[in-house]
Structures are given as structure tokens and as C-alpha cells.
Amino acid sequence: QVKSSFLASMSHELRTPLNAIIGYSDLLAEDIEEMGLEEPLVDIRRIQKAGAQLLAIISDILDISKIEAGQGDISLETFSVADMLDMLESIYTMHFQERGNELVVVYEPDIGDAHTDYHKVQQILTNLLSNANKFTDHGRVTLSAKRQVYANQSWLFFTVRDTGIGIPPDKLDTIFDPFRQADESMSRQYGGTGLGLAICRRLCEALGGSVDVASTLGEGAVFTVRLPAVLVDPVR
């Protein structure tokens, strides 16, 4: 817990100057674009991209550190599941198109509302979508959602299915461990810290749910999130 608290503190301190670098590079890019200078603009765009990648890594470290240090507070609210899914589709469609991928979002018309932590559910789905997009090239990623009732409780099921590279059978048991990817060489080829899926599992557990994966190597992967539609007693 001491290590997690230290990492959380360090990550927070790193974000402040990095946000300044990103902010000033954005302003510089605007000025250079107005001046019509194409060559330096390419370099500024590289700085922006590298800054965004570094910020994402720091954010992942901060998130997992907070969770493991027991600092991940849960904020309950009632929200439309359909509205959240529509928002995710509108935000991420362009990101998927940049990699030649198609994003498809489908859900039952009567999916209804949820009473849980909106931002944590959004983060779970965002991490799964980003993971699917990263490991899929000119393919399709489908985010689907449905509601089911059993044992007198209403549950939400979110499924992210991709047509990407898939996961080796011997890696399925460790795919949700921190700093793990399906293949150690993937961190060099695809980037990232291997924290996204670990964060997903921790957040699902905090919201009283779970996340599972099934995959066939070379044919893609299917991640299934199960969450109570109404969270009464958050897991601490």
C-alpha cells in the first residue's frame, strides 16, 4: 500500500508539467498552422502525440495505484445506458477509422437506466474499446449491451468483440494481471503499459461485477463485463 500511495503521488506530480507541455504544444501548433509552415507542424504533431501517449501511461499508473491503495471512491448516480453507449460511439468512431477499423455499437431498445458509478463504467468500456482497437487492424469491433434478471437482481452485460490478433491460450489466465500483455513483445510493437485490462478487472470488482475473456488466436477476442444495474453496497 505504501508503494501504491507513492506511485499515485508521483503520477499526480508528473501530470502537472506534462499537461503544460501538451497545452503549450497545442498553442504552438495553432500558431505554426496559421503561419502555413508545414514542416515544423509535422514535428509539433509528433510532440503532441508523444505527450498524449505519455499522459495515458501516467493516468493508467495513477488509476491502478489509487485502486490498490484503496483510494478509488465510488460515486453513485442514475444514468441512461443507451446515452452512454451513444456517447462512446460518437467519440471513438473516428479513432477506429484511423486504424481502418469499424466500430459497431448495438444494444437492446429497453436497456434502461443504471444506478452505479458512471465514470467507472465509462472507463471500463473505454479501456476495452482501446484495447480492441489497438490489436485489430482493418477489422471490426462490436460493443453490445443487454440487461438480464436472475436471482431477483438486474444485471448489465457489456460485450466487446474484435476480429484482431487474438490471445494465446496460455496467456488467458494472466491477461488481467498488471503490466501484462498477451505477448511480452507486444509492449514494444503496440505500446502501452499492460495496465488497461488490470484496471478493468479492479473496477468491475469494485462495482460488484466481473470481466471475462474468450479468444481464438488469430481470430480475435471477446471480453464480457457483468455489472449489477443497481449498485447498493459498493465493494471497498
PDB file of C-alpha atoms in Angstrom:
ATOM      1  CA  GLN A   1       0.000   0.000   0.000  1.00  0.00           C
ATOM      2  CA  VAL A   2       2.938   2.352   0.689  1.00  0.00           C
ATOM      3  CA  LYS A   3       4.259   1.649  -2.816  1.00  0.00           C
ATOM      4  CA  SER A   4       0.833   2.281  -4.345  1.00  0.00           C
ATOM      5  CA  SER A   5       0.494   5.575  -2.453  1.00  0.00           C
ATOM      6  CA  PHE A   6       3.964   6.634  -3.621  1.00  0.00           C
ATOM      7  CA  LEU A   7       3.171   5.800  -7.255  1.00  0.00           C
ATOM      8  CA  ALA A   8      -0.121   7.680  -7.026  1.00  0.00           C
ATOM      9  CA  SER A   9       1.663  10.741  -5.637  1.00  0.00           C
ATOM     10  CA  MET A  10       4.434  10.591  -8.254  1.00  0.00           C
ATOM     11  CA  SER A  11       1.960  10.135 -11.100  1.00  0.00           C
ATOM     12  CA  HIS A  12      -0.002  13.161  -9.928  1.00  0.00           C
ATOM     13  CA  GLU A  13       3.177  15.270  -9.788  1.00  0.00           C
ATOM     14  CA  LEU A  14       4.179  14.176 -13.296  1.00  0.00           C
ATOM     15  CA  ARG A  15       0.809  15.043 -14.817  1.00  0.00           C
ATOM     16  CA  THR A  16       1.052  18.749 -13.969  1.00  0.00           C
ATOM     17  CA  PRO A  17       4.167  19.605 -16.039  1.00  0.00           C
ATOM     18  CA  LEU A  18       3.118  17.175 -18.772  1.00  0.00           C
ATOM     19  CA  ASN A  19      -0.253  18.891 -19.134  1.00  0.00           C
ATOM     20  CA  ALA A  20       1.633  22.181 -19.500  1.00  0.00           C
ATOM     21  CA  ILE A  21       3.822  20.686 -22.254  1.00  0.00           C
ATOM     22  CA  ILE A  22       0.768  19.391 -24.095  1.00  0.00           C
ATOM     23  CA  GLY A  23      -1.095  22.675 -23.659  1.00  0.00           C
ATOM     24  CA  TYR A  24       1.750  24.824 -24.966  1.00  0.00           C
ATOM     25  CA  SER A  25       2.390  22.449 -27.873  1.00  0.00           C
ATOM     26  CA  ASP A  26      -1.284  22.831 -28.825  1.00  0.00           C
ATOM     27  CA  LEU A  27      -0.911  26.630 -28.823  1.00  0.00           C
ATOM     28  CA  LEU A  28       2.327  26.388 -30.790  1.00  0.00           C
ATOM     29  CA  ALA A  29       0.675  24.112 -33.356  1.00  0.00           C
ATOM     30  CA  GLU A  30      -2.115  26.653 -33.856  1.00  0.00           C
ATOM     31  CA  ASP A  31       0.394  29.478 -34.417  1.00  0.00           C
ATOM     32  CA  ILE A  32       2.512  27.454 -36.844  1.00  0.00           C
ATOM     33  CA  GLU A  33      -0.577  26.304 -38.749  1.00  0.00           C
ATOM     34  CA  GLU A  34      -1.736  29.910 -39.138  1.00  0.00           C
ATOM     35  CA  MET A  35       1.718  30.784 -40.499  1.00  0.00           C
ATOM     36  CA  GLY A  36       1.426  27.990 -43.067  1.00  0.00           C
ATOM     37  CA  LEU A  37       4.655  26.268 -42.029  1.00  0.00           C
ATOM     38  CA  GLU A  38       4.096  22.610 -42.887  1.00  0.00           C
ATOM     39  CA  GLU A  39       7.482  21.119 -41.939  1.00  0.00           C
ATOM     40  CA  PRO A  40       7.676  22.307 -38.302  1.00  0.00           C
ATOM     41  CA  LEU A  41       3.972  21.489 -37.897  1.00  0.00           C
ATOM     42  CA  VAL A  42       4.744  17.806 -38.511  1.00  0.00           C
ATOM     43  CA  ASP A  43       7.282  17.872 -35.675  1.00  0.00           C
ATOM     44  CA  ILE A  44       4.832  19.614 -33.332  1.00  0.00           C
ATOM     45  CA  ARG A  45       2.204  16.963 -34.107  1.00  0.00           C
ATOM     46  CA  ARG A  46       4.738  14.311 -33.097  1.00  0.00           C
ATOM     47  CA  ILE A  47       5.305  16.120 -29.799  1.00  0.00           C
ATOM     48  CA  GLN A  48       1.534  16.253 -29.239  1.00  0.00           C
ATOM     49  CA  LYS A  49       1.138  12.547 -29.983  1.00  0.00           C
ATOM     50  CA  ALA A  50       4.052  11.561 -27.733  1.00  0.00           C
ATOM     51  CA  GLY A  51       2.706  13.788 -24.957  1.00  0.00           C
ATOM     52  CA  ALA A  52      -0.748  12.219 -25.219  1.00  0.00           C
ATOM     53  CA  GLN A  53       0.755   8.713 -25.094  1.00  0.00           C
ATOM     54  CA  LEU A  54       2.828   9.584 -22.024  1.00  0.00           C
ATOM     55  CA  LEU A  55      -0.188  11.155 -20.316  1.00  0.00           C
ATOM     56  CA  ALA A  56      -2.206   7.987 -20.945  1.00  0.00           C
ATOM     57  CA  ILE A  57       0.553   5.867 -19.378  1.00  0.00           C
ATOM     58  CA  ILE A  58       0.769   8.137 -16.323  1.00  0.00           C
ATOM     59  CA  SER A  59      -3.024   8.089 -15.986  1.00  0.00           C
ATOM     60  CA  ASP A  60      -3.015   4.276 -16.025  1.00  0.00           C
ATOM     61  CA  ILE A  61      -0.339   4.142 -13.322  1.00  0.00           C
ATOM     62  CA  LEU A  62      -2.255   6.685 -11.239  1.00  0.00           C
ATOM     63  CA  ASP A  63      -5.507   4.744 -11.626  1.00  0.00           C
ATOM     64  CA  ILE A  64      -4.105   1.344 -10.658  1.00  0.00           C
ATOM     65  CA  SER A  65      -2.158   2.892  -7.764  1.00  0.00           C
ATOM     66  CA  LYS A  66      -5.268   4.578  -6.383  1.00  0.00           C
ATOM     67  CA  ILE A  67      -7.274   1.378  -6.653  1.00  0.00           C
ATOM     68  CA  GLU A  68      -4.624  -0.735  -4.926  1.00  0.00           C
ATOM     69  CA  ALA A  69      -4.157   1.922  -2.224  1.00  0.00           C
ATOM     70  CA  GLY A  70      -7.895   1.867  -1.523  1.00  0.00           C
ATOM     71  CA  GLN A  71      -8.376   5.446  -2.727  1.00  0.00           C
ATOM     72  CA  GLY A  72     -10.849   4.712  -5.522  1.00  0.00           C
ATOM     73  CA  ASP A  73     -14.013   6.353  -4.225  1.00  0.00           C
ATOM     74  CA  ILE A  74     -17.298   5.269  -5.812  1.00  0.00           C
ATOM     75  CA  SER A  75     -19.833   7.912  -6.800  1.00  0.00           C
ATOM     76  CA  LEU A  76     -23.321   6.547  -7.471  1.00  0.00           C
ATOM     77  CA  GLU A  77     -25.732   8.148  -9.918  1.00  0.00           C
ATOM     78  CA  THR A  78     -28.599   7.131 -12.176  1.00  0.00           C
ATOM     79  CA  PHE A  79     -27.943   7.409 -15.910  1.00  0.00           C
ATOM     80  CA  SER A  80     -29.175   6.171 -19.272  1.00  0.00           C
ATOM     81  CA  VAL A  81     -27.121   3.225 -20.508  1.00  0.00           C
ATOM     82  CA  ALA A  82     -28.139   3.985 -24.103  1.00  0.00           C
ATOM     83  CA  ASP A  83     -26.903   7.576 -23.801  1.00  0.00           C
ATOM     84  CA  MET A  84     -23.538   6.368 -22.511  1.00  0.00           C
ATOM     85  CA  LEU A  85     -23.158   3.891 -25.376  1.00  0.00           C
ATOM     86  CA  ASP A  86     -24.152   6.512 -27.958  1.00  0.00           C
ATOM     87  CA  MET A  87     -21.580   8.891 -26.471  1.00  0.00           C
ATOM     88  CA  LEU A  88     -18.829   6.281 -26.686  1.00  0.00           C
ATOM     89  CA  GLU A  89     -19.729   5.548 -30.304  1.00  0.00           C
ATOM     90  CA  SER A  90     -19.609   9.224 -31.287  1.00  0.00           C
ATOM     91  CA  ILE A  91     -16.264   9.784 -29.557  1.00  0.00           C
ATOM     92  CA  TYR A  92     -14.403   6.677 -30.709  1.00  0.00           C
ATOM     93  CA  THR A  93     -15.664   6.084 -34.255  1.00  0.00           C
ATOM     94  CA  MET A  94     -13.016   8.416 -35.708  1.00  0.00           C
ATOM     95  CA  HIS A  95     -10.212   6.814 -33.658  1.00  0.00           C
ATOM     96  CA  PHE A  96     -11.199   3.423 -35.030  1.00  0.00           C
ATOM     97  CA  GLN A  97     -11.377   4.703 -38.607  1.00  0.00           C
ATOM     98  CA  GLU A  98      -7.799   5.971 -38.309  1.00  0.00           C
ATOM     99  CA  ARG A  99      -6.699   2.336 -37.953  1.00  0.00           C
ATOM    100  CA  GLY A 100      -9.044   1.179 -40.694  1.00  0.00           C
ATOM    101  CA  ASN A 101     -11.385  -0.412 -38.169  1.00  0.00           C
ATOM    102  CA  GLU A 102     -15.169  -0.306 -37.958  1.00  0.00           C
ATOM    103  CA  LEU A 103     -16.830   0.316 -34.595  1.00  0.00           C
ATOM    104  CA  VAL A 104     -20.337  -1.100 -34.201  1.00  0.00           C
ATOM    105  CA  VAL A 105     -22.442  -0.368 -31.103  1.00  0.00           C
ATOM    106  CA  VAL A 106     -25.655  -2.336 -30.517  1.00  0.00           C
ATOM    107  CA  TYR A 107     -27.963  -2.556 -27.519  1.00  0.00           C
ATOM    108  CA  GLU A 108     -31.496  -3.570 -26.630  1.00  0.00           C
ATOM    109  CA  PRO A 109     -34.069  -0.758 -27.060  1.00  0.00           C
ATOM    110  CA  ASP A 110     -35.248  -1.286 -23.478  1.00  0.00           C
ATOM    111  CA  ILE A 111     -31.756  -1.353 -21.941  1.00  0.00           C
ATOM    112  CA  GLY A 112     -32.982   1.279 -19.466  1.00  0.00           C
ATOM    113  CA  ASP A 113     -31.079   3.086 -16.711  1.00  0.00           C
ATOM    114  CA  ALA A 114     -28.285   2.050 -14.374  1.00  0.00           C
ATOM    115  CA  HIS A 115     -27.553   3.222 -10.843  1.00  0.00           C
ATOM    116  CA  THR A 116     -23.817   2.861 -10.351  1.00  0.00           C
ATOM    117  CA  ASP A 117     -20.599   4.826 -10.911  1.00  0.00           C
ATOM    118  CA  TYR A 118     -20.970   6.382 -14.373  1.00  0.00           C
ATOM    119  CA  HIS A 119     -17.319   7.336 -14.805  1.00  0.00           C
ATOM    120  CA  LYS A 120     -16.010   3.933 -13.748  1.00  0.00           C
ATOM    121  CA  VAL A 121     -18.340   2.103 -16.151  1.00  0.00           C
ATOM    122  CA  GLN A 122     -17.245   4.501 -18.878  1.00  0.00           C
ATOM    123  CA  GLN A 123     -13.585   3.846 -18.047  1.00  0.00           C
ATOM    124  CA  ILE A 124     -14.100   0.076 -18.163  1.00  0.00           C
ATOM    125  CA  LEU A 125     -15.677   0.244 -21.621  1.00  0.00           C
ATOM    126  CA  THR A 126     -13.168   2.826 -22.865  1.00  0.00           C
ATOM    127  CA  ASN A 127     -10.227   0.624 -21.855  1.00  0.00           C
ATOM    128  CA  LEU A 128     -11.762  -2.418 -23.543  1.00  0.00           C
ATOM    129  CA  LEU A 129     -12.507  -0.473 -26.727  1.00  0.00           C
ATOM    130  CA  SER A 130      -8.991   0.996 -26.818  1.00  0.00           C
ATOM    131  CA  ASN A 131      -7.510  -2.464 -26.300  1.00  0.00           C
ATOM    132  CA  ALA A 132      -9.622  -3.939 -29.105  1.00  0.00           C
ATOM    133  CA  ASN A 133      -8.730  -1.105 -31.473  1.00  0.00           C
ATOM    134  CA  LYS A 134      -5.017  -1.436 -30.698  1.00  0.00           C
ATOM    135  CA  PHE A 135      -4.882  -5.149 -31.532  1.00  0.00           C
ATOM    136  CA  THR A 136      -7.197  -5.047 -34.562  1.00  0.00           C
ATOM    137  CA  ASP A 137      -6.073  -3.900 -37.998  1.00  0.00           C
ATOM    138  CA  HIS A 138      -8.661  -3.199 -40.710  1.00  0.00           C
ATOM    139  CA  GLY A 139     -11.290  -5.208 -38.908  1.00  0.00           C
ATOM    140  CA  ARG A 140     -14.393  -4.777 -36.798  1.00  0.00           C
ATOM    141  CA  VAL A 141     -15.001  -4.137 -33.110  1.00  0.00           C
ATOM    142  CA  THR A 142     -18.520  -4.596 -31.736  1.00  0.00           C
ATOM    143  CA  LEU A 143     -19.704  -3.206 -28.405  1.00  0.00           C
ATOM    144  CA  SER A 144     -23.010  -4.747 -27.370  1.00  0.00           C
ATOM    145  CA  ALA A 145     -25.114  -4.414 -24.232  1.00  0.00           C
ATOM    146  CA  LYS A 146     -28.101  -6.191 -22.738  1.00  0.00           C
ATOM    147  CA  ARG A 147     -29.945  -6.434 -19.434  1.00  0.00           C
ATOM    148  CA  GLN A 148     -30.830  -9.726 -17.744  1.00  0.00           C
ATOM    149  CA  VAL A 149     -32.608 -10.529 -14.490  1.00  0.00           C
ATOM    150  CA  TYR A 150     -31.727 -13.537 -12.359  1.00  0.00           C
ATOM    151  CA  ALA A 151     -31.716 -14.242  -8.628  1.00  0.00           C
ATOM    152  CA  ASN A 152     -34.091 -11.263  -8.288  1.00  0.00           C
ATOM    153  CA  GLN A 153     -31.375  -8.882  -9.455  1.00  0.00           C
ATOM    154  CA  SER A 154     -30.976  -6.908 -12.672  1.00  0.00           C
ATOM    155  CA  TRP A 155     -27.600  -7.243 -14.380  1.00  0.00           C
ATOM    156  CA  LEU A 156     -25.991  -5.405 -17.275  1.00  0.00           C
ATOM    157  CA  PHE A 157     -23.824  -7.336 -19.717  1.00  0.00           C
ATOM    158  CA  PHE A 158     -21.394  -5.451 -21.967  1.00  0.00           C
ATOM    159  CA  THR A 159     -19.502  -7.370 -24.643  1.00  0.00           C
ATOM    160  CA  VAL A 160     -16.554  -6.084 -26.682  1.00  0.00           C
ATOM    161  CA  ARG A 161     -15.828  -8.406 -29.605  1.00  0.00           C
ATOM    162  CA  ASP A 162     -12.978  -7.823 -32.063  1.00  0.00           C
ATOM    163  CA  THR A 163     -11.540  -9.511 -35.147  1.00  0.00           C
ATOM    164  CA  GLY A 164      -7.952  -8.842 -34.115  1.00  0.00           C
ATOM    165  CA  ILE A 165      -4.890 -10.959 -33.446  1.00  0.00           C
ATOM    166  CA  GLY A 166      -6.394 -12.895 -30.555  1.00  0.00           C
ATOM    167  CA  ILE A 167      -4.768 -14.120 -27.342  1.00  0.00           C
ATOM    168  CA  PRO A 168      -2.654 -17.289 -26.932  1.00  0.00           C
ATOM    169  CA  PRO A 169      -4.427 -19.887 -24.734  1.00  0.00           C
ATOM    170  CA  ASP A 170      -1.575 -19.921 -22.198  1.00  0.00           C
ATOM    171  CA  LYS A 171      -1.902 -16.139 -21.680  1.00  0.00           C
ATOM    172  CA  LEU A 172      -5.640 -16.023 -20.944  1.00  0.00           C
ATOM    173  CA  ASP A 173      -5.145 -16.622 -17.212  1.00  0.00           C
ATOM    174  CA  THR A 174      -2.716 -13.699 -16.811  1.00  0.00           C
ATOM    175  CA  ILE A 175      -4.172 -11.162 -19.255  1.00  0.00           C
ATOM    176  CA  PHE A 176      -5.746  -9.159 -16.405  1.00  0.00           C
ATOM    177  CA  ASP A 177      -2.560  -9.032 -14.308  1.00  0.00           C
ATOM    178  CA  PRO A 178      -0.876  -5.593 -14.026  1.00  0.00           C
ATOM    179  CA  PHE A 179       1.896  -4.871 -16.556  1.00  0.00           C
ATOM    180  CA  ARG A 180       0.998  -7.965 -18.587  1.00  0.00           C
ATOM    181  CA  GLN A 181       0.148  -8.235 -22.261  1.00  0.00           C
ATOM    182  CA  ALA A 182      -0.663 -11.359 -24.239  1.00  0.00           C
ATOM    183  CA  ASP A 183       2.915 -11.396 -25.518  1.00  0.00           C
ATOM    184  CA  GLU A 184       5.805  -9.533 -23.882  1.00  0.00           C
ATOM    185  CA  SER A 185       6.965  -8.347 -27.323  1.00  0.00           C
ATOM    186  CA  MET A 186       3.602  -6.638 -27.835  1.00  0.00           C
ATOM    187  CA  SER A 187       4.532  -3.796 -25.496  1.00  0.00           C
ATOM    188  CA  ARG A 188       7.300  -2.917 -27.945  1.00  0.00           C
ATOM    189  CA  GLN A 189       5.158  -3.367 -31.052  1.00  0.00           C
ATOM    190  CA  TYR A 190       1.880  -1.861 -29.841  1.00  0.00           C
ATOM    191  CA  GLY A 191       2.952   0.298 -26.894  1.00  0.00           C
ATOM    192  CA  GLY A 192       1.148   0.730 -23.600  1.00  0.00           C
ATOM    193  CA  THR A 193       1.819  -0.415 -20.059  1.00  0.00           C
ATOM    194  CA  GLY A 194      -0.365  -3.503 -19.915  1.00  0.00           C
ATOM    195  CA  LEU A 195      -2.414  -1.823 -17.187  1.00  0.00           C
ATOM    196  CA  GLY A 196      -5.653  -1.199 -19.083  1.00  0.00           C
ATOM    197  CA  LEU A 197      -7.133  -4.666 -18.567  1.00  0.00           C
ATOM    198  CA  ALA A 198      -5.915  -4.840 -14.961  1.00  0.00           C
ATOM    199  CA  ILE A 199      -7.746  -1.578 -14.286  1.00  0.00           C
ATOM    200  CA  CYS A 200     -10.865  -3.009 -15.945  1.00  0.00           C
ATOM    201  CA  ARG A 201     -10.903  -6.030 -13.640  1.00  0.00           C
ATOM    202  CA  ARG A 202     -10.299  -3.933 -10.499  1.00  0.00           C
ATOM    203  CA  LEU A 203     -13.078  -1.504 -11.442  1.00  0.00           C
ATOM    204  CA  CYS A 204     -15.515  -4.314 -12.268  1.00  0.00           C
ATOM    205  CA  GLU A 205     -14.857  -5.909  -8.888  1.00  0.00           C
ATOM    206  CA  ALA A 206     -15.295  -2.555  -7.124  1.00  0.00           C
ATOM    207  CA  LEU A 207     -18.705  -2.227  -8.801  1.00  0.00           C
ATOM    208  CA  GLY A 208     -19.768  -5.718  -7.709  1.00  0.00           C
ATOM    209  CA  GLY A 209     -19.218  -7.317 -11.098  1.00  0.00           C
ATOM    210  CA  SER A 210     -16.677  -9.202 -13.181  1.00  0.00           C
ATOM    211  CA  VAL A 211     -14.946  -9.294 -16.555  1.00  0.00           C
ATOM    212  CA  ASP A 212     -14.016 -12.409 -18.531  1.00  0.00           C
ATOM    213  CA  VAL A 213     -12.293 -13.108 -21.819  1.00  0.00           C
ATOM    214  CA  ALA A 214     -12.523 -15.776 -24.510  1.00  0.00           C
ATOM    215  CA  SER A 215     -10.282 -15.877 -27.550  1.00  0.00           C
ATOM    216  CA  THR A 216      -9.086 -17.886 -30.506  1.00  0.00           C
ATOM    217  CA  LEU A 217      -5.568 -16.990 -31.612  1.00  0.00           C
ATOM    218  CA  GLY A 218      -5.653 -15.225 -34.955  1.00  0.00           C
ATOM    219  CA  GLU A 219      -9.422 -14.745 -34.884  1.00  0.00           C
ATOM    220  CA  GLY A 220      -9.978 -12.096 -32.220  1.00  0.00           C
ATOM    221  CA  ALA A 221     -11.138 -11.844 -28.627  1.00  0.00           C
ATOM    222  CA  VAL A 222     -14.392 -11.374 -26.716  1.00  0.00           C
ATOM    223  CA  PHE A 223     -14.448  -9.513 -23.392  1.00  0.00           C
ATOM    224  CA  THR A 224     -17.630  -9.748 -21.330  1.00  0.00           C
ATOM    225  CA  VAL A 225     -18.378  -7.364 -18.456  1.00  0.00           C
ATOM    226  CA  ARG A 226     -21.106  -8.203 -15.940  1.00  0.00           C
ATOM    227  CA  LEU A 227     -22.279  -5.431 -13.606  1.00  0.00           C
ATOM    228  CA  PRO A 228     -25.282  -5.044 -11.286  1.00  0.00           C
ATOM    229  CA  ALA A 229     -27.640  -2.494 -12.838  1.00  0.00           C
ATOM    230  CA  VAL A 230     -28.285  -1.083  -9.362  1.00  0.00           C
ATOM    231  CA  LEU A 231     -25.280  -0.907  -7.049  1.00  0.00           C
ATOM    232  CA  VAL A 232     -26.444  -0.854  -3.439  1.00  0.00           C
ATOM    233  CA  ASP A 233     -23.358  -1.772  -1.412  1.00  0.00           C
ATOM    234  CA  PRO A 234     -20.108  -0.801  -3.184  1.00  0.00           C
ATOM    235  CA  VAL A 235     -17.117  -3.084  -2.636  1.00  0.00           C
ATOM    236  CA  ARG A 236     -14.335  -1.316  -0.723  1.00  0.00           C
TER     237      ARG A 236
END
